[in-house]
Amino acid sequence: MKKPFMDADFLLTNEAAKDLFHNHAEKMPVVDYHCHINPAEIAEDKRYENIAQPWLAGDHYKWRQMRTNGVPEESITGSAGDREKFQAWAETLDRAIGNPLYHWSHLELQRYFGYNGRLGKETAEEVWELCNRKLAEPGMGVRGIIEQSNVRLICTTDDPIDDLRYHKQLREDPSCKVKVLPAWRPDRAMNIEQPFYADYLRQLSEVSGVEVSDFDSLCAALSNRLDYFAQNGCCASDHAPDCAFYCPAPREKLDRIIADALSGKPVSDEDVRNYKTEFLLFLGRQYAKRGWVMQLHFGAVRNTNSRRFAQLGADTGFDCMGNPLDASALARFLDALDKTGELPKMVLYSLNNSDNEMIDTVIGCFQGEGIAGKLQHGAAWWFNDTKTGMEQQLTSLANLSLLGNFIGMLTDSRSYLSYTRHEYFRRILCNLIGRWVEEGEFPDDRALLGQMVEDICYNNVKRFFGFEV
């Protein structure tokens, strides 16, 4: 029998799945431990004039599909009006069968706007008017949206030179019902090959009070800022290396590499690998000392379209999936930290889904220390953030590790409407577990399974990061 379109049992194809979702997963709060939202917008309780603003501004996932549908750039990132851009997105959805954006968009319409129909070319005006009326209501600023989503804690993504003023403001604001913590993202200090590097180190020197001229002074400046972030509640880092590498180098060579970069001389590919290896090793040891979690997002090839990058800048929809990771390099990096007792808790993500099994076997080599799931295989990410991609990641983790210790989903988003991605993940998780139960691959112990689902959705991530919520 044909199922209704995205009803209460959407993606739930068996009775065990329905029970696990509706009686366990659905009620659990959200901890969004990695996202790209601006804390200033929470502090100011930003409001939107129309649905195009929270939906389309900055959403390169949607921009890619609109371009694929032949929408002119003027109606994507250009000066076209919001209504025109919304119409272009609605018409794109008519062709988006099988794409997670179709499901995400309709989950957002259902949960935040009470719209249970189908958005497309013919219904765009109806949906536009409905959503805009709803956005004008009290409680539909970003704080209200967060509260509706049952979000308890958010980790933003913050540069070491950030003053964290909005995190401080939110911490001192009794009216803010969500905890907002910074997460340390030092990519600009790591990417020595980029033209902004020398200028960035000058900014880091000024903010830290440590003049950076060599590797030791760089470490001292970063340590100063780590202390500052810790004072403001930070307990997590995030890095985005393109690939896995392990190329250690002596201090003298690192000093020469930094001196070359500061003077504007080009650095070789070998220099870059040497510098980034030692940079990440230093920070990994710092995280272990401080009890922080280290997150590594591998495998994105960024800004592939040079013409578009020159026109629009980074994070505009011109990145792609990279090659599979070098397992040996990844293992040697982890081993370098582990053999001195300085391996921090860690979450490893890869944008290439062919790395799933490799990551699950590598992390198994470095578990222990009495910590359940000390090394985590992070949730299916970006181009893998699909029904198929999530099922593949969860299945690999279950096959080769312990799914019950998994820390679950994150939005990795710039949109306050994207918390439904947690619901999407939870439905897929419950359906997968329910299918294994229905097929006799695991006992139908609802108490045990219900607790496992609640742990994956919420409890595990609290314990892993040490969040107090």
Short mmCIF file of N, CA and C in Angstrom, two decimals, residues 5-8 10 103-117 420 423 427:
data_model
loop_
_atom_site.label_atom_id
_atom_site.label_comp_id
_atom_site.label_asym_id
_atom_site.label_seq_id
_atom_site.Cartn_x
_atom_site.Cartn_y
_atom_site.Cartn_z
N PHE A 5 2.52 11.02 1.79
CA PHE A 5 3.72 11.84 1.65
C PHE A 5 4.17 12.39 3.00
N MET A 6 5.33 11.98 3.44
CA MET A 6 6.00 12.52 4.61
C MET A 6 5.05 12.70 5.80
N ASP A 7 4.38 11.60 6.16
CA ASP A 7 3.47 11.63 7.29
C ASP A 7 4.24 11.38 8.60
N ALA A 8 3.52 11.11 9.68
CA ALA A 8 4.16 10.93 10.99
C ALA A 8 5.13 9.76 10.99
N PHE A 10 7.05 8.87 8.38
CA PHE A 10 8.00 9.08 7.29
C PHE A 10 9.33 8.36 7.59
N HIS A 103 13.53 16.47 1.26
CA HIS A 103 13.02 16.06 2.57
C HIS A 103 13.26 17.13 3.62
N TRP A 104 14.46 17.70 3.67
CA TRP A 104 14.76 18.73 4.67
C TRP A 104 13.81 19.91 4.53
N SER A 105 13.62 20.36 3.30
CA SER A 105 12.77 21.54 3.08
C SER A 105 11.35 21.27 3.57
N HIS A 106 10.83 20.10 3.29
CA HIS A 106 9.45 19.82 3.70
C HIS A 106 9.34 19.53 5.20
N LEU A 107 10.37 18.95 5.80
CA LEU A 107 10.36 18.82 7.26
C LEU A 107 10.35 20.20 7.92
N GLU A 108 11.12 21.12 7.38
CA GLU A 108 11.14 22.48 7.94
C GLU A 108 9.79 23.17 7.77
N LEU A 109 9.16 22.98 6.61
CA LEU A 109 7.84 23.57 6.40
C LEU A 109 6.82 22.98 7.37
N GLN A 110 6.91 21.68 7.63
CA GLN A 110 5.98 21.05 8.56
C GLN A 110 6.21 21.51 9.99
N ARG A 111 7.45 21.46 10.44
CA ARG A 111 7.73 21.69 11.86
C ARG A 111 7.62 23.16 12.27
N TYR A 112 8.07 24.07 11.42
CA TYR A 112 8.11 25.48 11.82
C TYR A 112 6.95 26.31 11.28
N PHE A 113 6.31 25.82 10.21
CA PHE A 113 5.28 26.63 9.56
C PHE A 113 3.93 25.93 9.44
N GLY A 114 3.86 24.67 9.89
CA GLY A 114 2.59 23.96 9.87
C GLY A 114 2.08 23.66 8.48
N TYR A 115 2.97 23.59 7.50
CA TYR A 115 2.56 23.33 6.12
C TYR A 115 2.86 21.88 5.77
N ASN A 116 1.83 21.10 5.45
CA ASN A 116 1.98 19.68 5.17
C ASN A 116 1.80 19.34 3.70
N GLY A 117 1.73 20.37 2.86
CA GLY A 117 1.60 20.12 1.44
C GLY A 117 2.94 19.95 0.76
N THR A 420 15.91 20.16 11.89
CA THR A 420 15.18 18.98 11.44
C THR A 420 16.11 17.92 10.86
N GLU A 423 16.14 15.24 13.24
CA GLU A 423 14.98 14.36 13.11
C GLU A 423 15.16 13.39 11.94
N ARG A 427 15.13 9.33 12.38
CA ARG A 427 14.22 8.44 11.67
C ARG A 427 14.99 7.33 10.94
#
